[in-house]
XYZ file of C-alpha atoms in Angstrom:
111
model
C -16.254 47.111 74.997
C -14.114 50.223 75.241
C -10.893 50.205 73.187
C -7.895 52.499 73.361
C -7.266 54.884 70.555
C -3.760 55.363 68.872
C -1.959 58.448 69.786
C -2.724 60.414 66.501
C -6.421 59.406 66.698
C -6.563 60.709 70.281
C -5.035 64.058 69.193
C -7.596 64.237 66.318
C -10.477 63.608 68.495
C -9.393 66.073 71.032
C -8.967 68.744 68.317
C -12.478 67.940 66.857
C -14.041 68.394 70.324
C -12.173 71.669 70.983
C -13.103 73.000 67.514
C -16.444 74.303 68.836
C -16.706 76.989 71.642
C -19.706 75.359 73.112
C -17.930 71.974 73.477
C -15.002 73.834 74.925
C -17.339 75.450 77.596
C -18.915 71.992 78.231
C -15.491 70.363 78.856
C -14.391 73.066 81.162
C -17.749 72.882 83.101
C -17.229 69.213 83.495
C -13.665 69.617 84.494
C -14.951 71.250 87.683
C -17.526 68.556 88.410
C -19.901 66.032 86.839
C -23.265 67.278 85.812
C -26.793 66.237 84.505
C -27.706 67.651 81.019
C -30.489 69.902 82.306
C -28.009 71.673 84.684
C -25.340 71.949 81.966
C -27.896 73.599 79.666
C -28.907 75.998 82.382
C -25.442 76.827 83.307
C -24.331 77.373 79.669
C -27.519 79.139 78.701
C -28.211 76.818 75.629
C -31.123 74.835 74.792
C -31.209 71.102 75.849
C -31.442 69.928 72.204
C -28.302 71.893 71.326
C -26.443 70.597 74.426
C -27.490 67.063 73.513
C -25.876 67.413 69.959
C -22.696 68.640 71.666
C -22.665 65.926 74.418
C -23.085 63.225 71.550
C -20.086 64.701 69.676
C -18.029 64.617 72.903
C -19.107 61.112 73.656
C -18.194 59.933 70.072
C -14.767 61.597 70.581
C -14.333 59.551 73.794
C -13.861 62.720 75.994
C -17.061 62.404 78.200
C -19.113 59.453 79.491
C -22.748 59.192 80.455
C -23.199 57.568 83.843
C -26.674 56.399 84.696
C -27.856 57.656 88.189
C -31.214 56.275 88.807
C -33.589 57.521 86.109
C -31.201 60.299 85.025
C -27.954 60.399 83.195
C -24.872 62.444 84.579
C -21.956 63.407 82.290
C -18.258 63.489 83.340
C -14.862 63.561 81.756
C -13.881 60.111 80.530
C -10.534 60.425 82.248
C -9.644 62.688 85.114
C -6.413 63.422 83.301
C -8.409 65.327 80.591
C -9.002 68.023 83.227
C -5.341 68.478 83.700
C -4.861 68.574 79.803
C -7.548 71.294 79.603
C -5.874 73.271 82.262
C -2.507 72.997 80.372
C -4.106 74.043 77.019
C -5.874 76.926 78.488
C -2.580 78.302 79.918
C -0.431 77.534 76.856
C 1.094 80.486 74.937
C -0.278 80.497 71.334
C 1.489 82.660 68.900
C -0.974 84.345 66.561
C -0.157 86.678 63.763
C -1.922 90.072 64.239
C -3.107 90.050 60.481
C -4.673 86.630 60.815
C -3.286 84.272 58.276
C -6.516 82.644 57.528
C -8.541 84.634 54.988
C -12.110 84.789 56.050
C -11.574 83.297 59.352
C -14.399 85.055 61.073
C -16.967 83.822 58.541
C -15.426 80.179 58.680
C -15.338 80.259 62.426
C -11.639 79.283 62.593
C -8.357 80.867 63.365
């Protein structure tokens, strides 16, 4: 049974999903159209194993769903409004300090 997450939890799940560039690319690809894992892996140029791990994270975050299609599984955004949210986030203006306020951000993969 699916349940609805409270507002803060939704934002935290969205943040976790967007924290990784590959997951961002998966979400942006699924924003355009649902896809099968093999097609996603080919389109993104990553291994199916790596893709599977990221899809599991996105499922756990509640952002994508797996839809059985015959013997295959297709992935799509859990809610069409997520596509609009991704578009809004992509076009939002983000103020970033030129000197990067997070020491060692490159090594940590943040900021």
